[in-house]
Short mmCIF file of C-alpha atoms in Angstrom, two decimals:
data_model
loop_
_atom_site.label_atom_id
_atom_site.label_comp_id
_atom_site.label_asym_id
_atom_site.label_seq_id
_atom_site.Cartn_x
_atom_site.Cartn_y
_atom_site.Cartn_z
CA MET R 1 -11.77 -1.44 32.27
CA ASN R 2 -12.21 -5.02 33.54
CA ARG R 3 -14.96 -7.04 31.89
CA SER R 4 -17.02 -9.60 33.80
CA ASP R 5 -15.00 -12.43 32.24
CA GLY R 6 -11.77 -10.89 33.53
CA MET R 7 -10.63 -9.49 30.17
CA LEU R 8 -9.31 -5.94 29.90
CA VAL R 9 -11.39 -3.81 27.52
CA LEU R 10 -11.05 -0.27 26.21
CA ASN R 11 -13.87 1.98 27.39
CA VAL R 12 -15.49 3.34 24.20
CA THR R 13 -18.79 5.17 23.74
CA ASN R 14 -21.56 4.19 21.35
CA ALA R 15 -20.77 7.24 19.24
CA GLN R 16 -17.15 6.13 18.93
CA ILE R 17 -18.23 2.61 17.99
CA ALA R 18 -20.53 4.02 15.28
CA THR R 19 -17.59 6.02 13.89
CA TYR R 20 -15.38 2.93 13.84
CA VAL R 21 -18.03 0.86 12.05
CA SER R 22 -18.70 3.50 9.38
CA GLY R 23 -14.94 3.78 8.79
CA PHE R 24 -14.59 0.02 8.40
CA ILE R 25 -17.46 -0.04 5.90
CA LEU R 26 -15.59 2.55 3.83
CA TYR R 27 -12.44 0.43 4.16
CA GLY R 28 -14.27 -2.60 2.79
CA VAL R 29 -15.87 -0.75 -0.13
CA GLU R 30 -12.60 0.87 -1.14
CA GLY R 31 -10.75 -2.43 -0.82
CA LEU R 32 -13.30 -4.11 -3.08
CA ILE R 33 -12.87 -1.44 -5.76
CA LEU R 34 -9.09 -1.59 -5.41
CA ALA R 35 -8.93 -5.38 -5.64
CA VAL R 36 -11.42 -5.79 -8.51
CA SER R 37 -10.00 -3.02 -10.71
CA ASN R 38 -6.38 -4.14 -10.37
CA PHE R 39 -6.94 -7.89 -10.47
CA LEU R 40 -8.99 -7.27 -13.62
CA ILE R 41 -5.99 -5.64 -15.33
CA THR R 42 -3.76 -8.55 -14.30
CA LEU R 43 -6.29 -11.13 -15.44
CA VAL R 44 -6.87 -9.55 -18.85
CA ILE R 45 -3.13 -9.30 -19.56
CA PHE R 46 -2.50 -12.95 -18.71
CA VAL R 47 -5.66 -14.34 -20.33
CA TYR R 48 -4.82 -12.95 -23.76
CA SER R 49 -1.53 -14.11 -25.26
CA ASP R 50 -1.19 -10.99 -27.44
CA LEU R 51 -0.96 -8.91 -24.27
CA ARG R 52 1.24 -11.16 -22.18
CA GLN R 53 3.81 -11.32 -25.00
CA GLN R 54 4.54 -7.64 -24.36
CA LYS R 55 7.16 -7.21 -21.63
CA GLU R 56 5.81 -3.79 -20.65
CA TYR R 57 2.41 -5.27 -19.94
CA ILE R 58 3.88 -8.07 -17.84
CA ILE R 59 5.52 -5.44 -15.63
CA VAL R 60 2.25 -3.48 -15.50
CA ALA R 61 0.44 -6.70 -14.55
CA GLY R 62 2.92 -7.23 -11.71
CA LEU R 63 2.18 -3.77 -10.33
CA ALA R 64 -1.57 -4.27 -10.75
CA PHE R 65 -1.42 -7.61 -8.90
CA ALA R 66 0.44 -6.03 -5.96
CA ASN R 67 -2.14 -3.22 -5.87
CA GLY R 68 -5.01 -5.69 -6.01
CA LEU R 69 -3.47 -7.71 -3.20
CA GLN R 70 -3.33 -4.52 -1.14
CA GLY R 71 -7.10 -4.14 -1.57
CA PHE R 72 -7.98 -7.64 -0.35
CA PRO R 73 -7.06 -7.08 3.34
CA PHE R 74 -9.17 -3.90 3.34
CA ILE R 75 -12.18 -6.11 2.65
CA LEU R 76 -11.08 -8.75 5.14
CA ALA R 77 -10.29 -6.23 7.88
CA GLY R 78 -13.52 -4.31 7.37
CA VAL R 79 -15.70 -7.42 7.65
CA ALA R 80 -13.74 -9.00 10.52
CA ARG R 81 -13.57 -5.83 12.60
CA ILE R 82 -17.29 -5.14 12.27
CA ALA R 83 -18.01 -8.77 13.24
CA MET R 84 -15.73 -8.45 16.29
CA ILE R 85 -17.39 -5.21 17.39
CA SER R 86 -20.86 -6.75 16.95
CA ALA R 87 -19.80 -9.71 19.12
CA GLY R 88 -18.47 -7.32 21.77
CA ASN R 89 -14.83 -8.35 21.35
CA GLY R 90 -13.49 -5.55 19.17
CA PHE R 91 -11.93 -3.56 22.01
CA VAL R 92 -10.62 -6.38 24.18
CA LEU R 93 -6.91 -5.81 24.78
CA VAL R 94 -4.53 -8.18 23.00
CA SER R 95 -0.77 -8.20 22.43
CA ARG R 96 0.97 -6.62 19.48
CA TRP R 97 2.12 -10.11 18.46
CA GLU R 98 -1.51 -11.25 18.27
CA CYS R 99 -2.28 -8.23 16.11
CA PHE R 100 0.68 -8.98 13.89
CA LEU R 101 -0.73 -12.45 13.22
CA LYS R 102 -4.13 -11.18 12.10
CA SER R 103 -4.69 -12.36 8.52
CA TRP R 104 -5.32 -8.86 7.14
CA ASN R 105 -2.17 -7.48 8.75
CA LEU R 106 -0.02 -10.31 7.39
CA ILE R 107 -1.26 -9.58 3.88
CA TRP R 108 -0.78 -5.84 4.34
CA LEU R 109 2.74 -6.35 5.69
CA PHE R 110 3.68 -8.12 2.48
CA ALA R 111 1.52 -6.28 -0.08
CA GLY R 112 2.68 -2.81 0.99
CA PRO R 113 6.42 -3.36 0.41
CA TRP R 114 5.58 -5.33 -2.75
CA GLN R 115 3.73 -2.30 -4.11
CA ASP R 116 6.73 -0.10 -3.34
CA THR R 117 9.35 -2.38 -4.90
CA THR R 118 7.20 -3.03 -7.98
CA LEU R 119 6.69 0.69 -8.47
CA LEU R 120 10.47 1.10 -8.31
CA MET R 121 10.94 -1.69 -10.87
CA VAL R 122 8.51 0.05 -13.23
CA SER R 123 10.62 3.22 -13.02
CA ILE R 124 13.84 1.25 -13.53
CA ASP R 125 12.30 -0.45 -16.57
CA ARG R 126 11.40 2.92 -18.10
CA PHE R 127 14.89 4.27 -17.45
CA ILE R 128 16.49 1.25 -19.18
CA ALA R 129 14.01 1.57 -22.06
CA VAL R 130 14.80 5.22 -22.85
CA ALA R 131 18.51 5.08 -21.98
CA PHE R 132 19.28 1.94 -24.00
CA PRO R 133 16.42 1.57 -26.54
CA LEU R 134 18.32 -0.71 -28.93
CA ARG R 135 19.13 -3.17 -26.19
CA TYR R 136 15.67 -2.84 -24.64
CA PHE R 137 13.89 -3.70 -27.89
CA SER R 138 15.76 -7.01 -28.00
CA TYR R 139 14.76 -8.08 -24.48
CA SER R 140 12.30 -10.94 -24.18
CA THR R 141 9.50 -11.38 -21.68
CA LYS R 142 11.98 -13.15 -19.36
CA TYR R 143 13.36 -9.70 -18.56
CA ALA R 144 9.90 -8.55 -17.40
CA TYR R 145 9.37 -11.65 -15.27
CA LEU R 146 12.81 -11.08 -13.72
CA LEU R 147 11.88 -7.53 -12.67
CA ASN R 148 8.64 -8.80 -11.13
CA PHE R 149 10.55 -11.50 -9.28
CA LEU R 150 13.06 -8.96 -7.93
CA ALA R 151 10.16 -6.83 -6.68
CA TYR R 152 8.72 -9.88 -4.93
CA VAL R 153 12.06 -10.72 -3.27
CA GLY R 154 12.49 -7.10 -2.20
CA ALA R 155 9.19 -7.27 -0.30
CA LEU R 156 10.29 -10.20 1.91
CA PRO R 157 12.85 -8.58 4.30
CA PRO R 158 10.37 -6.13 5.91
CA ILE R 159 7.97 -8.88 6.92
CA ILE R 160 10.83 -11.04 8.26
CA VAL R 161 12.09 -8.13 10.37
CA GLY R 162 8.53 -7.47 11.49
CA VAL R 163 8.17 -11.05 12.75
CA VAL R 164 11.35 -10.79 14.82
CA ILE R 165 10.41 -7.44 16.39
CA SER R 166 6.71 -8.07 17.01
CA TYR R 167 7.31 -11.43 18.68
CA GLY R 168 8.80 -9.56 21.63
CA TYR R 169 5.51 -7.79 22.38
CA GLN R 170 3.45 -10.39 24.25
CA LYS R 171 1.68 -8.13 26.76
CA PRO R 172 -2.02 -7.22 26.10
CA GLU R 173 -1.97 -3.51 25.28
CA VAL R 174 -3.88 -2.81 22.03
CA ALA R 175 -7.49 -3.23 20.85
CA ALA R 176 -8.39 -6.51 19.12
CA ILE R 177 -9.54 -4.69 15.96
CA CYS R 178 -5.79 -4.52 15.28
CA TYR R 179 -4.63 -1.78 12.97
CA ILE R 180 -1.41 -2.57 11.16
CA GLN R 181 0.59 -0.12 13.31
CA THR R 182 -0.57 -1.83 16.50
CA GLY R 183 0.88 -5.11 15.26
CA MET R 184 4.47 -3.91 15.45
CA GLY R 185 6.75 -1.72 17.52
CA ASP R 186 6.19 2.02 17.13
CA GLY R 187 9.77 2.60 16.00
CA TYR R 188 9.60 -0.09 13.32
CA PHE R 189 6.25 1.17 12.04
CA GLN R 190 7.71 4.67 11.63
CA PHE R 191 10.78 3.19 9.92
CA ARG R 192 8.56 1.26 7.50
CA ASN R 193 6.61 4.38 6.66
CA MET R 194 9.81 6.32 6.02
CA LEU R 195 11.25 3.50 3.90
CA ARG R 196 8.04 3.38 1.86
CA PHE R 197 8.13 7.14 1.42
CA CYS R 198 11.77 7.12 0.28
CA ILE R 199 11.27 4.28 -2.23
CA THR R 200 8.25 6.06 -3.69
CA VAL R 201 10.11 9.36 -3.96
CA VAL R 202 13.03 7.66 -5.74
CA SER R 203 10.59 5.92 -8.10
CA LEU R 204 9.00 9.25 -9.04
CA ALA R 205 12.29 11.18 -9.19
CA LEU R 206 13.56 8.75 -11.85
CA TYR R 207 10.95 10.14 -14.25
CA VAL R 208 12.90 13.40 -14.52
CA PRO R 209 15.86 11.79 -16.36
CA ILE R 210 13.45 9.34 -18.02
CA LEU R 211 11.45 12.11 -19.72
CA ILE R 212 14.65 13.97 -20.68
CA LEU R 213 16.11 10.83 -22.26
CA LEU R 214 12.78 10.08 -23.94
CA GLN R 215 12.87 13.43 -25.74
CA LYS R 216 16.41 12.71 -26.90
CA THR R 217 15.46 9.25 -28.14
CA ILE R 218 12.42 10.59 -30.02
CA LYS R 219 14.55 13.22 -31.77
CA THR R 220 17.46 10.98 -32.76
CA GLY R 221 15.84 7.54 -33.08
CA PRO R 222 17.94 4.39 -32.88
CA SER R 223 19.54 3.26 -36.15
CA ILE R 224 17.94 -0.15 -36.52
CA ASP R 225 15.84 -1.77 -39.21
CA GLU R 226 13.50 0.96 -40.49
CA ARG R 227 10.59 -1.50 -40.50
CA HIS R 228 10.67 -1.47 -36.72
CA THR R 229 12.04 1.95 -35.77
CA ALA R 230 8.91 4.10 -36.06
CA ALA R 231 6.63 1.53 -34.43
CA GLN R 232 8.99 0.77 -31.57
CA ILE R 233 9.77 4.42 -30.82
CA SER R 234 6.05 5.21 -30.90
CA ARG R 235 5.37 2.42 -28.44
CA LEU R 236 8.27 3.49 -26.22
CA LYS R 237 6.88 7.01 -26.09
CA LYS R 238 3.31 5.93 -25.39
CA VAL R 239 4.19 3.48 -22.61
CA THR R 240 6.62 5.89 -20.92
CA ILE R 241 4.25 8.85 -20.97
CA THR R 242 1.40 6.67 -19.67
CA LEU R 243 3.50 5.46 -16.75
CA ALA R 244 4.67 9.02 -16.11
CA ILE R 245 0.99 10.03 -15.84
CA SER R 246 0.52 7.17 -13.37
CA ALA R 247 3.50 8.49 -11.40
CA PHE R 248 1.84 11.92 -11.19
CA PHE R 249 -1.21 10.27 -9.60
CA VAL R 250 1.13 8.59 -7.08
CA LEU R 251 2.46 12.05 -6.19
CA ILE R 252 -1.05 13.43 -5.64
CA PHE R 253 -2.63 10.47 -3.86
CA SER R 254 0.33 8.95 -2.03
CA ILE R 255 3.27 11.29 -1.47
CA ILE R 256 1.26 14.33 -0.41
CA PRO R 257 -1.02 12.38 2.02
CA ASP R 258 2.08 10.67 3.45
CA ILE R 259 3.69 14.05 4.14
CA ILE R 260 0.52 15.26 5.86
CA LEU R 261 0.43 12.07 7.96
CA MET R 262 4.06 12.50 9.00
CA LEU R 263 3.39 16.12 9.99
CA ASN R 264 0.39 14.92 12.05
CA VAL R 265 -1.78 17.79 10.83
CA PHE R 266 -5.19 16.19 11.48
CA SER R 267 -6.55 14.34 14.49
CA ASP R 268 -8.60 11.99 12.28
CA ASN R 269 -6.39 10.44 9.60
CA LEU R 270 -9.00 8.07 8.12
CA PRO R 271 -9.64 10.31 5.06
CA LEU R 272 -5.91 10.36 4.32
CA TYR R 273 -5.68 6.56 4.53
CA LEU R 274 -8.61 6.27 2.13
CA ILE R 275 -7.21 8.89 -0.27
CA GLY R 276 -3.88 7.02 -0.28
CA ASN R 277 -5.35 4.30 -2.52
CA GLY R 278 -6.68 6.75 -5.12
CA ASN R 279 -3.80 6.29 -7.53
CA GLU R 280 -4.11 2.49 -7.57
CA ILE R 281 -7.84 2.76 -8.33
CA ALA R 282 -7.13 5.27 -11.11
CA TYR R 283 -4.78 2.85 -12.91
CA ILE R 284 -7.56 0.94 -14.66
CA PHE R 285 -8.85 4.19 -16.18
CA ILE R 286 -5.38 5.39 -17.16
CA TYR R 287 -4.40 2.10 -18.81
CA SER R 288 -7.72 1.57 -20.58
CA LEU R 289 -7.72 5.12 -21.95
CA ARG R 290 -4.06 5.18 -22.98
CA PHE R 291 -3.57 1.59 -24.18
CA LYS R 292 -5.95 0.59 -26.96
CA ASP R 293 -5.04 -3.10 -26.73
CA ILE R 294 -5.71 -3.24 -22.96
CA ARG R 295 -9.02 -1.46 -23.56
CA GLN R 296 -9.90 -4.01 -26.24
CA GLY R 297 -8.81 -6.77 -23.86
CA LEU R 298 -11.18 -5.53 -21.15
CA ILE R 299 -14.07 -5.31 -23.63
CA SER R 300 -13.32 -8.75 -25.06
CA PHE R 301 -13.05 -10.23 -21.57
CA PHE R 302 -16.48 -8.96 -20.53
CA LEU R 303 -18.01 -10.06 -23.84
CA LEU R 304 -16.28 -13.49 -23.56
CA ARG R 305 -14.75 -13.28 -27.01
CA PRO R 306 -11.20 -13.60 -28.41
CA LEU R 307 -9.03 -10.52 -28.49
CA LYS R 308 -8.54 -8.90 -31.88
CA LYS R 309 -5.00 -9.10 -33.18
CA ASN R 310 -2.82 -6.22 -32.10
CA ASN R 311 -1.65 -3.59 -34.50
CA ALA R 312 1.80 -4.28 -35.95
CA ALA R 313 3.13 -1.39 -33.91
CA PHE R 314 2.64 -3.49 -30.80
CA ALA R 315 4.23 -6.67 -32.11
CA PRO R 316 7.48 -7.80 -30.46
CA ILE R 317 10.57 -6.80 -32.40
CA GLN R 318 12.46 -9.55 -34.14
CA THR R 319 16.13 -8.79 -34.86
CA SER R 320 18.50 -10.86 -36.87
CA SER R 321 22.10 -11.36 -35.85
CA ARG R 322 23.19 -9.27 -38.79
CA THR R 323 20.98 -6.39 -37.66
#
């Protein structure tokens, strides 16, 4: 309908507005939990040198940072949308390009693909680790930083394509509260969802050969210096199984809700969007329960004390040229 100031506005009831506001409150709360829990993992790993010397933890920190970044726009969007509705401007019609430029959508457009590519890099890292353990043990932390950098680069093309497509939509046609899908063309949004789904499926499917190769590696064991073999194989097993558990949570909280969304089973998809972040929130519990040194790092961080030295089993392997 036309507003007195000449702006076009969607006609919404008070009951609908109340539903929107309650949903945005849930968005903000979930985003806060998501951001705090994942940024905390990243911070602990990079504050303590014993942890950031481990290449596996650097890769885990990269994934945690991408997950935490995904939570930040939930907070921003929740607060901004409620403020817009309170001011009476939440349902004024704006263009898709204007929606695209909303700060929370820009962060989402980058953080989402970054999550996907980082998850893929984690799976690739585990495949390399179990397929070529001798070579993997000799890799330095530069290898881990390289994988994180590749994940970052892989997240850039979708946002560049989004800019090009969304710029063509200059006509006011969507509400100013601006969901991420209203900031881009319908076809591109569906393509992005399918691309995300495919990358996630590939990331999880890699754990089938990973677990098979892990069993083989555990049985045979690489023929290197016996001082390192048992400790390194034990660490390889622990890290791989922990990340496989994380992958199972991705299946439950991401893949299955995505399939339901694509099938358009429910009229109200808000619960599915909220459930979709369950795996990222669960990471802090998985890592702290499975990794003793990360658990000690979290405790030491909150108590503002130095981290106790890691067990020798978690020390980086040092190989001589003769070995």
